[in-house]
mmCIF file of C-alpha atoms and ligand atoms in Angstrom:
data_model
loop_
_atom_site.group_PDB
_atom_site.id
_atom_site.type_symbol
_atom_site.label_atom_id
_atom_site.label_comp_id
_atom_site.label_asym_id
_atom_site.label_seq_id
_atom_site.Cartn_x
_atom_site.Cartn_y
_atom_site.Cartn_z
ATOM 1 C CA MET V 22 10.307 -2.457 -15.827
ATOM 2 C CA ASP V 23 7.573 0.027 -15.130
ATOM 3 C CA ALA V 24 5.558 -1.404 -12.250
ATOM 4 C CA SER V 25 2.410 0.224 -13.581
ATOM 5 C CA SER V 26 2.589 -2.288 -16.401
ATOM 6 C CA SER V 27 2.196 -5.031 -13.817
ATOM 7 C CA SER V 28 -1.145 -3.815 -12.475
ATOM 8 C CA PHE V 29 -3.636 -6.599 -12.323
ATOM 9 C CA LYS V 30 -7.343 -6.659 -12.086
ATOM 10 C CA HIS V 31 -9.452 -8.188 -9.364
ATOM 11 C CA HIS V 32 -9.348 -11.978 -9.691
ATOM 12 C CA THR V 33 -12.833 -12.048 -11.097
ATOM 13 C CA SER V 34 -14.538 -10.027 -13.770
ATOM 14 C CA SER V 35 -17.574 -9.857 -11.470
ATOM 15 C CA THR V 36 -17.908 -6.740 -9.338
ATOM 16 C CA GLU V 37 -19.257 -8.893 -6.515
ATOM 17 C CA PRO V 38 -17.150 -8.230 -3.360
ATOM 18 C CA LEU V 39 -15.749 -11.203 -1.426
ATOM 19 C CA ILE V 40 -17.342 -9.926 1.773
ATOM 20 C CA LYS V 41 -20.952 -8.816 1.354
ATOM 21 C CA PRO V 42 -21.364 -5.289 2.726
ATOM 22 C CA ASP V 43 -23.934 -4.362 5.351
ATOM 23 C CA SER V 44 -25.151 -0.802 5.635
ATOM 24 C CA SER V 45 -27.002 -1.216 8.925
ATOM 25 C CA THR V 46 -25.679 0.179 12.214
ATOM 26 C CA THR V 47 -26.300 -1.061 15.731
ATOM 27 C CA THR V 48 -26.109 0.236 19.258
ATOM 28 C CA MET V 49 -23.371 -2.314 19.936
ATOM 29 C CA THR V 50 -19.664 -1.454 20.185
ATOM 30 C CA ILE V 51 -16.641 -2.696 18.245
ATOM 31 C CA LEU V 52 -13.454 -3.022 20.305
ATOM 32 C CA ILE V 53 -10.278 -2.311 18.342
ATOM 33 C CA THR V 54 -7.080 -3.783 19.767
ATOM 34 C CA GLY V 55 -4.069 -2.096 18.179
ATOM 35 C CA GLY V 56 -6.458 0.839 17.748
ATOM 36 C CA THR V 57 -3.657 3.413 17.868
ATOM 37 C CA GLY V 58 -1.742 1.526 15.167
ATOM 38 C CA LYS V 59 -1.798 1.910 11.409
ATOM 39 C CA THR V 60 -4.672 -0.402 10.472
ATOM 40 C CA GLY V 61 -6.562 -0.059 13.779
ATOM 41 C CA LEU V 62 -6.825 3.724 13.652
ATOM 42 C CA ALA V 63 -7.818 3.723 9.982
ATOM 43 C CA LEU V 64 -10.492 1.149 10.845
ATOM 44 C CA ALA V 65 -11.719 3.264 13.772
ATOM 45 C CA HIS V 66 -12.249 6.213 11.412
ATOM 46 C CA LEU V 67 -14.150 4.080 8.896
ATOM 47 C CA LEU V 68 -16.434 2.694 11.615
ATOM 48 C CA HIS V 69 -16.979 6.114 13.174
ATOM 49 C CA ALA V 70 -17.882 7.614 9.795
ATOM 50 C CA ALA V 71 -20.488 4.852 9.367
ATOM 51 C CA ASN V 72 -21.969 5.587 12.824
ATOM 52 C CA HIS V 73 -20.676 2.491 14.590
ATOM 53 C CA ASN V 74 -19.603 2.756 18.233
ATOM 54 C CA VAL V 75 -15.877 2.193 18.686
ATOM 55 C CA LEU V 76 -13.666 1.580 21.720
ATOM 56 C CA ILE V 77 -9.888 1.614 21.338
ATOM 57 C CA ALA V 78 -7.618 -0.653 23.381
ATOM 58 C CA THR V 79 -4.118 0.716 23.932
ATOM 59 C CA ARG V 80 -1.341 0.387 26.513
ATOM 60 C CA LYS V 81 -1.433 4.084 27.384
ATOM 61 C CA GLY V 82 -5.231 4.287 27.526
ATOM 62 C CA VAL V 83 -5.239 7.320 25.238
ATOM 63 C CA ALA V 84 -6.452 7.582 21.630
ATOM 64 C CA PRO V 85 -6.770 10.461 19.170
ATOM 65 C CA GLU V 86 -10.028 12.420 19.078
ATOM 66 C CA PRO V 87 -12.880 11.563 18.801
ATOM 67 C CA PHE V 88 -12.233 8.062 20.134
ATOM 68 C CA LYS V 89 -12.734 6.671 23.609
ATOM 69 C CA ALA V 90 -9.849 4.499 24.832
ATOM 70 C CA ILE V 91 -9.141 2.091 27.668
ATOM 71 C CA THR V 92 -5.851 0.759 29.018
ATOM 72 C CA PHE V 93 -5.153 -2.689 27.616
ATOM 73 C CA ASP V 94 -1.903 -4.634 27.507
ATOM 74 C CA TRP V 95 -1.613 -8.140 26.074
ATOM 75 C CA SER V 96 1.201 -8.868 28.536
ATOM 76 C CA ASP V 97 -0.885 -7.784 31.554
ATOM 77 C CA HIS V 98 -3.967 -9.985 31.859
ATOM 78 C CA SER V 99 -5.331 -7.810 34.666
ATOM 79 C CA THR V 100 -6.215 -5.255 31.945
ATOM 80 C CA PHE V 101 -8.401 -7.719 30.005
ATOM 81 C CA GLU V 102 -11.593 -6.799 31.891
ATOM 82 C CA ASN V 103 -11.118 -3.066 31.202
ATOM 83 C CA PRO V 104 -12.968 -2.895 27.861
ATOM 84 C CA PHE V 105 -16.017 -4.650 29.299
ATOM 85 C CA LYS V 106 -16.051 -2.479 32.434
ATOM 86 C CA ALA V 107 -16.018 0.604 30.195
ATOM 87 C CA ASP V 108 -18.684 -0.621 27.781
ATOM 88 C CA ALA V 109 -21.195 -3.429 28.378
ATOM 89 C CA HIS V 110 -22.207 -3.549 24.706
ATOM 90 C CA ILE V 111 -19.051 -4.836 22.982
ATOM 91 C CA ASP V 112 -20.016 -7.559 20.530
ATOM 92 C CA ARG V 113 -17.178 -7.554 17.962
ATOM 93 C CA VAL V 114 -13.413 -7.317 18.320
ATOM 94 C CA TYR V 115 -10.588 -6.449 15.926
ATOM 95 C CA LEU V 116 -7.495 -8.380 16.942
ATOM 96 C CA ILE V 117 -3.920 -7.202 16.380
ATOM 97 C CA ALA V 118 -1.609 -9.754 17.986
ATOM 98 C CA PRO V 119 1.273 -8.785 20.263
ATOM 99 C CA THR V 120 4.745 -9.067 18.698
ATOM 100 C CA VAL V 121 5.774 -12.270 20.458
ATOM 101 C CA MET V 122 6.537 -15.804 19.246
ATOM 102 C CA GLU V 123 3.483 -17.325 20.949
ATOM 103 C CA PRO V 124 0.697 -14.726 20.893
ATOM 104 C CA LEU V 125 -1.956 -17.364 21.641
ATOM 105 C CA VAL V 126 -0.666 -17.559 25.238
ATOM 106 C CA ASP V 127 -1.997 -14.032 25.847
ATOM 107 C CA MET V 128 -4.764 -13.962 23.258
ATOM 108 C CA LYS V 129 -6.558 -17.172 24.262
ATOM 109 C CA PRO V 130 -7.529 -15.965 27.764
ATOM 110 C CA PHE V 131 -8.728 -12.658 26.308
ATOM 111 C CA ILE V 132 -10.747 -14.314 23.540
ATOM 112 C CA ASP V 133 -12.303 -16.696 26.074
ATOM 113 C CA LEU V 134 -13.185 -13.821 28.403
ATOM 114 C CA ALA V 135 -14.579 -11.711 25.570
ATOM 115 C CA ILE V 136 -16.945 -14.506 24.552
ATOM 116 C CA THR V 137 -18.292 -14.750 28.122
ATOM 117 C CA LYS V 138 -18.912 -10.966 27.939
ATOM 118 C CA GLY V 139 -21.015 -11.242 24.781
ATOM 119 C CA VAL V 140 -18.498 -10.877 21.951
ATOM 120 C CA ASN V 141 -19.703 -12.895 18.993
ATOM 121 C CA ARG V 142 -17.256 -12.064 16.191
ATOM 122 C CA PHE V 143 -13.489 -11.595 15.944
ATOM 123 C CA VAL V 144 -11.533 -10.200 13.000
ATOM 124 C CA LEU V 145 -7.881 -11.164 13.294
ATOM 125 C CA VAL V 146 -4.986 -9.757 11.260
ATOM 126 C CA THR V 147 -2.224 -12.256 10.465
ATOM 127 C CA ALA V 148 -0.104 -12.357 7.294
ATOM 128 C CA THR V 149 -0.006 -13.978 3.855
ATOM 129 C CA GLN V 150 2.550 -16.591 4.939
ATOM 130 C CA ALA V 151 0.823 -17.383 8.274
ATOM 131 C CA ASP V 152 -1.072 -20.579 7.528
ATOM 132 C CA LYS V 153 -3.708 -21.789 9.969
ATOM 133 C CA GLY V 154 -1.996 -23.858 12.669
ATOM 134 C CA GLY V 155 1.477 -22.587 11.728
ATOM 135 C CA PRO V 156 3.850 -20.658 13.987
ATOM 136 C CA ILE V 157 2.996 -17.337 15.682
ATOM 137 C CA TYR V 158 -0.326 -16.072 14.257
ATOM 138 C CA GLY V 159 -1.317 -19.417 12.767
ATOM 139 C CA LYS V 160 -2.090 -20.769 16.223
ATOM 140 C CA VAL V 161 -4.482 -17.891 16.962
ATOM 141 C CA HIS V 162 -6.199 -18.415 13.614
ATOM 142 C CA GLU V 163 -6.569 -22.111 14.418
ATOM 143 C CA TYR V 164 -7.971 -21.345 17.885
ATOM 144 C CA LEU V 165 -10.733 -19.130 16.477
ATOM 145 C CA VAL V 166 -11.715 -21.883 14.042
ATOM 146 C CA ASP V 167 -11.558 -24.612 16.687
ATOM 147 C CA ILE V 168 -13.805 -22.860 19.232
ATOM 148 C CA GLY V 169 -16.491 -22.294 16.609
ATOM 149 C CA VAL V 170 -16.927 -18.553 17.138
ATOM 150 C CA ASP V 171 -17.767 -16.252 14.204
ATOM 151 C CA TYR V 172 -14.556 -14.841 12.755
ATOM 152 C CA ALA V 173 -12.574 -13.596 9.800
ATOM 153 C CA VAL V 174 -8.818 -13.768 9.389
ATOM 154 C CA LEU V 175 -7.204 -11.128 7.190
ATOM 155 C CA ARG V 176 -3.821 -12.102 5.787
ATOM 156 C CA PRO V 177 -2.226 -8.971 4.309
ATOM 157 C CA THR V 178 0.962 -8.980 2.287
ATOM 158 C CA TRP V 179 3.759 -6.464 3.037
ATOM 159 C CA PHE V 180 2.484 -2.939 3.716
ATOM 160 C CA ILE V 181 3.171 0.059 1.454
ATOM 161 C CA GLU V 182 3.469 2.096 4.672
ATOM 162 C CA ASN V 183 6.587 0.133 5.708
ATOM 163 C CA PHE V 184 8.505 2.572 3.495
ATOM 164 C CA GLY V 185 7.314 5.318 5.846
ATOM 165 C CA SER V 186 8.082 3.343 9.007
ATOM 166 C CA TYR V 187 11.634 2.739 7.760
ATOM 167 C CA ALA V 188 11.991 6.185 6.168
ATOM 168 C CA TYR V 189 15.442 6.693 7.682
ATOM 169 C CA SER V 190 17.387 4.564 5.215
ATOM 170 C CA ILE V 191 15.831 6.331 2.212
ATOM 171 C CA ARG V 192 16.154 9.792 3.749
ATOM 172 C CA GLU V 193 19.699 9.443 5.104
ATOM 173 C CA ASN V 194 21.312 6.734 2.941
ATOM 174 C CA ASN V 195 19.290 6.971 -0.290
ATOM 175 C CA GLU V 196 18.666 3.251 -0.196
ATOM 176 C CA ILE V 197 16.197 0.488 0.486
ATOM 177 C CA VAL V 198 17.792 -2.679 1.827
ATOM 178 C CA SER V 199 16.297 -6.159 1.607
ATOM 179 C CA VAL V 200 16.822 -9.881 1.090
ATOM 180 C CA THR V 201 14.003 -9.986 -1.474
ATOM 181 C CA LYS V 202 16.321 -10.026 -4.543
ATOM 182 C CA ASN V 203 14.087 -9.617 -7.611
ATOM 183 C CA GLY V 204 10.982 -11.102 -5.996
ATOM 184 C CA ARG V 205 7.784 -9.123 -6.448
ATOM 185 C CA ILE V 206 5.091 -8.211 -3.930
ATOM 186 C CA PRO V 207 1.483 -7.029 -4.437
ATOM 187 C CA LEU V 208 2.151 -4.274 -1.857
ATOM 188 C CA ILE V 209 -0.948 -3.397 0.169
ATOM 189 C CA GLY V 210 -2.060 -0.059 1.645
ATOM 190 C CA VAL V 211 -3.224 0.229 5.249
ATOM 191 C CA ASP V 212 -6.490 1.852 4.150
ATOM 192 C CA ASP V 213 -7.351 -1.236 2.109
ATOM 193 C CA ILE V 214 -6.699 -3.529 5.083
ATOM 194 C CA ALA V 215 -8.893 -1.272 7.229
ATOM 195 C CA GLN V 216 -11.649 -1.461 4.615
ATOM 196 C CA ALA V 217 -11.446 -5.272 4.546
ATOM 197 C CA ALA V 218 -11.622 -5.301 8.355
ATOM 198 C CA PHE V 219 -14.588 -2.931 8.315
ATOM 199 C CA ASP V 220 -16.418 -5.176 5.852
ATOM 200 C CA ALA V 221 -15.664 -8.332 7.868
ATOM 201 C CA LEU V 222 -16.744 -6.720 11.145
ATOM 202 C CA VAL V 223 -20.028 -5.227 9.979
ATOM 203 C CA ALA V 224 -21.122 -7.766 7.348
ATOM 204 C CA GLU V 225 -24.482 -9.190 8.308
ATOM 205 C CA LYS V 226 -23.203 -12.730 7.761
ATOM 206 C CA SER V 227 -19.855 -13.475 9.391
ATOM 207 C CA PRO V 228 -17.236 -14.576 6.821
ATOM 208 C CA ASN V 229 -15.897 -17.465 8.976
ATOM 209 C CA THR V 230 -12.911 -17.861 6.677
ATOM 210 C CA ASP V 231 -9.570 -16.252 5.906
ATOM 211 C CA TYR V 232 -8.643 -13.898 3.067
ATOM 212 C CA TYR V 233 -5.383 -12.696 1.595
ATOM 213 C CA VAL V 234 -5.371 -8.909 1.366
ATOM 214 C CA ILE V 235 -3.181 -7.628 -1.467
ATOM 215 C CA GLY V 236 -2.699 -4.431 -3.427
ATOM 216 C CA PRO V 237 -3.450 -3.738 -7.095
ATOM 217 C CA GLU V 238 0.162 -3.777 -8.381
ATOM 218 C CA LEU V 239 3.207 -6.024 -8.179
ATOM 219 C CA TRP V 240 6.503 -4.445 -7.195
ATOM 220 C CA SER V 241 10.075 -5.663 -6.841
ATOM 221 C CA TYR V 242 12.234 -3.552 -4.529
ATOM 222 C CA ASP V 243 14.340 -2.474 -7.528
ATOM 223 C CA GLU V 244 11.118 -1.096 -9.028
ATOM 224 C CA VAL V 245 10.187 0.541 -5.709
ATOM 225 C CA ALA V 246 13.609 2.233 -5.614
ATOM 226 C CA ALA V 247 13.059 3.471 -9.188
ATOM 227 C CA ALA V 248 9.677 4.947 -8.183
ATOM 228 C CA PHE V 249 11.269 6.759 -5.234
ATOM 229 C CA THR V 250 14.042 8.020 -7.539
ATOM 230 C CA GLU V 251 11.510 9.435 -9.979
ATOM 231 C CA ILE V 252 9.226 11.028 -7.373
ATOM 232 C CA LEU V 253 11.859 12.346 -4.936
ATOM 233 C CA GLY V 254 14.131 13.550 -7.746
ATOM 234 C CA ARG V 255 17.288 11.885 -6.404
ATOM 235 C CA LYS V 256 18.808 8.442 -6.880
ATOM 236 C CA ILE V 257 17.463 5.789 -4.485
ATOM 237 C CA THR V 258 18.872 2.275 -4.812
ATOM 238 C CA HIS V 259 17.857 -1.172 -3.607
ATOM 239 C CA ARG V 260 20.828 -2.729 -1.815
ATOM 240 C CA HIS V 261 20.691 -6.514 -1.611
ATOM 241 C CA ILE V 262 21.774 -7.563 1.884
ATOM 242 C CA THR V 263 22.447 -10.924 3.553
ATOM 243 C CA HIS V 264 20.109 -12.781 5.881
ATOM 244 C CA GLU V 265 22.430 -11.929 8.808
ATOM 245 C CA GLU V 266 22.333 -8.211 7.963
ATOM 246 C CA GLN V 267 18.530 -8.292 7.696
ATOM 247 C CA VAL V 268 18.211 -10.081 11.049
ATOM 248 C CA ALA V 269 20.452 -7.454 12.669
ATOM 249 C CA LEU V 270 18.212 -4.681 11.302
ATOM 250 C CA PHE V 271 14.976 -6.340 12.463
ATOM 251 C CA LYS V 272 16.520 -6.945 15.904
ATOM 252 C CA MET V 273 16.689 -3.178 16.394
ATOM 253 C CA PHE V 274 12.934 -3.155 17.037
ATOM 254 C CA LEU V 275 11.838 -6.798 17.368
ATOM 255 C CA PRO V 276 12.583 -9.685 19.743
ATOM 256 C CA ALA V 277 15.583 -11.728 18.456
ATOM 257 C CA GLU V 278 13.702 -14.936 17.607
ATOM 258 C CA TYR V 279 10.956 -12.956 15.870
ATOM 259 C CA ALA V 280 13.578 -11.008 13.865
ATOM 260 C CA VAL V 281 15.118 -14.265 12.561
ATOM 261 C CA LEU V 282 11.719 -15.603 11.486
ATOM 262 C CA LEU V 283 10.690 -12.327 9.829
ATOM 263 C CA ALA V 284 13.958 -12.215 7.849
ATOM 264 C CA MET V 285 13.285 -15.789 6.667
ATOM 265 C CA ILE V 286 9.757 -14.836 5.612
ATOM 266 C CA GLU V 287 11.075 -11.779 3.781
ATOM 267 C CA ALA V 288 13.621 -13.952 1.942
ATOM 268 C CA ARG V 289 10.794 -16.111 0.588
ATOM 269 C CA ILE V 290 9.636 -13.106 -1.462
ATOM 270 C CA ALA V 291 12.659 -13.872 -3.674
ATOM 271 C CA ASP V 292 11.143 -17.320 -4.342
ATOM 272 C CA GLY V 293 7.936 -15.749 -5.643
ATOM 273 C CA VAL V 294 5.638 -16.663 -2.721
ATOM 274 C CA GLU V 295 3.957 -13.242 -2.570
ATOM 275 C CA GLU V 296 3.582 -12.919 -6.344
ATOM 276 C CA ALA V 297 1.935 -16.362 -6.366
ATOM 277 C CA ILE V 298 -1.019 -15.024 -4.353
ATOM 278 C CA VAL V 299 -2.154 -12.797 -7.211
ATOM 279 C CA GLY V 300 -5.285 -14.312 -8.698
ATOM 280 C CA ASP V 301 -6.057 -16.462 -5.654
ATOM 281 C CA PRO V 302 -9.845 -16.685 -5.272
ATOM 282 C CA LYS V 303 -9.494 -15.743 -1.585
ATOM 283 C CA ALA V 304 -7.551 -12.550 -2.299
ATOM 284 C CA ILE V 305 -9.212 -9.239 -1.519
ATOM 285 C CA VAL V 306 -7.556 -6.751 -3.869
ATOM 286 C CA GLY V 307 -7.201 -3.190 -2.589
ATOM 287 C CA LYS V 308 -6.952 0.109 -4.428
ATOM 288 C CA VAL V 309 -4.068 2.004 -2.781
ATOM 289 C CA LYS V 310 -1.089 2.439 -5.132
ATOM 290 C CA LEU V 311 2.516 2.834 -4.076
ATOM 291 C CA ARG V 312 3.226 5.871 -6.278
ATOM 292 C CA ASP V 313 0.247 7.767 -4.830
ATOM 293 C CA TYR V 314 1.446 6.977 -1.303
ATOM 294 C CA ILE V 315 4.976 8.208 -2.065
ATOM 295 C CA LYS V 316 3.669 11.399 -3.690
ATOM 296 C CA ALA V 317 1.312 12.129 -0.768
ATOM 297 C CA ASN V 318 4.029 11.588 1.862
ATOM 298 C CA LYS V 319 7.105 12.939 0.070
ATOM 299 C CA LYS V 320 8.275 14.914 3.074
ATOM 300 C CA LEU V 321 8.993 11.685 4.992
ATOM 301 C CA TRP V 322 11.975 10.985 2.736
ATOM 302 C CA MET V 323 13.161 14.523 1.992
ATOM 303 C CA LYS V 324 16.423 15.741 3.454
ATOM 304 C CA ASP V 325 16.149 19.117 5.281
HETATM 305 N N1 LIG P 410 3.991 -4.308 8.160
HETATM 306 C C1 LIG P 410 3.785 -5.302 7.313
HETATM 307 O O1 LIG P 410 4.302 -5.332 6.201
HETATM 308 C C2 LIG P 410 2.872 -6.436 7.717
HETATM 309 C C3 LIG P 410 2.588 -7.433 6.791
HETATM 310 C C4 LIG P 410 1.700 -8.457 7.129
HETATM 311 C C5 LIG P 410 1.149 -8.477 8.395
HETATM 312 N N2 LIG P 410 1.456 -7.497 9.293
HETATM 313 C C6 LIG P 410 0.842 -7.557 10.635
HETATM 314 O O2 LIG P 410 -0.019 -6.453 10.822
HETATM 315 C C7 LIG P 410 -0.066 -6.166 12.220
HETATM 316 C C8 LIG P 410 0.336 -4.720 12.479
HETATM 317 O O3 LIG P 410 -0.787 -3.944 12.318
HETATM 318 P P1 LIG P 410 -0.636 -2.363 12.344
HETATM 319 O O4 LIG P 410 0.415 -1.976 11.358
HETATM 320 O O5 LIG P 410 -2.002 -1.824 12.243
HETATM 321 O O6 LIG P 410 -0.094 -2.085 13.825
HETATM 322 P P2 LIG P 410 1.052 -1.101 14.240
HETATM 323 O O7 LIG P 410 0.930 0.197 13.511
HETATM 324 O O8 LIG P 410 2.351 -1.853 14.191
HETATM 325 O O9 LIG P 410 0.685 -0.816 15.753
HETATM 326 C C9 LIG P 410 0.723 -1.829 16.731
HETATM 327 C C10 LIG P 410 -0.494 -1.618 17.641
HETATM 328 O O10 LIG P 410 -0.463 -2.636 18.644
HETATM 329 C C11 LIG P 410 -0.560 -2.013 19.913
HETATM 330 N N3 LIG P 410 0.256 -2.796 20.841
HETATM 331 C C12 LIG P 410 1.559 -3.098 20.743
HETATM 332 N N4 LIG P 410 1.938 -3.852 21.797
HETATM 333 C C13 LIG P 410 0.829 -4.029 22.564
HETATM 334 C C14 LIG P 410 0.575 -4.713 23.786
HETATM 335 N N5 LIG P 410 1.535 -5.367 24.451
HETATM 336 N N6 LIG P 410 -0.680 -4.693 24.281
HETATM 337 C C15 LIG P 410 -1.668 -4.018 23.645
HETATM 338 N N7 LIG P 410 -1.498 -3.345 22.478
HETATM 339 C C16 LIG P 410 -0.258 -3.356 21.959
HETATM 340 C C17 LIG P 410 -0.054 -0.608 19.754
HETATM 341 O O11 LIG P 410 -0.749 0.228 20.637
HETATM 342 P P3 LIG P 410 -0.113 1.034 21.856
HETATM 343 O O12 LIG P 410 1.337 1.264 21.532
HETATM 344 O O13 LIG P 410 -0.929 2.281 21.878
HETATM 345 O O14 LIG P 410 -0.335 0.156 23.032
HETATM 346 C C18 LIG P 410 -0.491 -0.289 18.333
HETATM 347 O O15 LIG P 410 -1.809 0.206 18.342
HETATM 348 C C19 LIG P 410 0.919 -7.065 12.925
HETATM 349 O O16 LIG P 410 0.243 -8.172 13.431
HETATM 350 C C20 LIG P 410 1.844 -7.435 11.768
HETATM 351 O O17 LIG P 410 2.528 -8.632 11.986
HETATM 352 C C21 LIG P 410 2.286 -6.481 8.983
#
């Protein structure tokens, strides 16, 4: 099936955005944890272009031009004061959690400290399947709600850019592997997540709720493989693998327990859990389309 036929419109015929935009700028600073990462750096550029002050938190303390960075490591609480020593005007924080089973252990002391330093809004990225109070990110979401601070939680579905992060298997083996079977996903682009984060951070009125963040089209991995085949001009297939094989792949770059959980979450795509989000009144629907991303980044998957 041609995935373009499965495009869907925003859940409402109204053009009213879920988060009301705010065009004003302030002399305050927005701290971006994960600011060297995919969504964080895209967000930094959006904020910079709109004349907001930005400070990037990163383990190496270095960020691309034109951004100022400080050394910050979730696993080293002695670095938590660094942002506030570097800039006394931080009032909002973008939160990318560390890749651990209990991120609240490290995030709670930082959130508490940040509030004492004048931070009055947090925008946290979790995931579609991370319900408030549930494992991993759900506990951080719950903490923000419980302490009564202004916040927004963005719950993106699976990223389009994952096909770039895992380019190797397409480039070298001409295949995408997954446990998703024929399940479909409203794949989301990083730029759309960054835009949702921008809106939630700068909106005059804090959202104080959570939103799904999904893309404009539904895709099964068979359909994704067909799109790669068409655009790259060589046959790319979707190989259906077992849970054990998927866990082994995730373990190559994730802690073991986390890899098992992520493989279980990926398997739920086959049950339709991601497709079911389409049309949800709390879904922010982005614009980035998979085909455009593949066309713009073709060299990632080309053999020499
Ligand atoms: N990929 C998906 O399909 C998907 C789907 C739903 C939700 N998500 C969630 O989206 C988030 C990922 O966002 P992203 O793609 O923008 O990030 P990313 O590109 O994976 O980059 C991770 C960022 O976190 C920073 N980081 C890693 N470990 C750190 C530590 N110990 N202390 C401080 N900073 C640390 C890295 O900075 P340095 O290396 O410079 O320190 C980097 O900036 C994750 O929470 C993920 O679970 C992803």
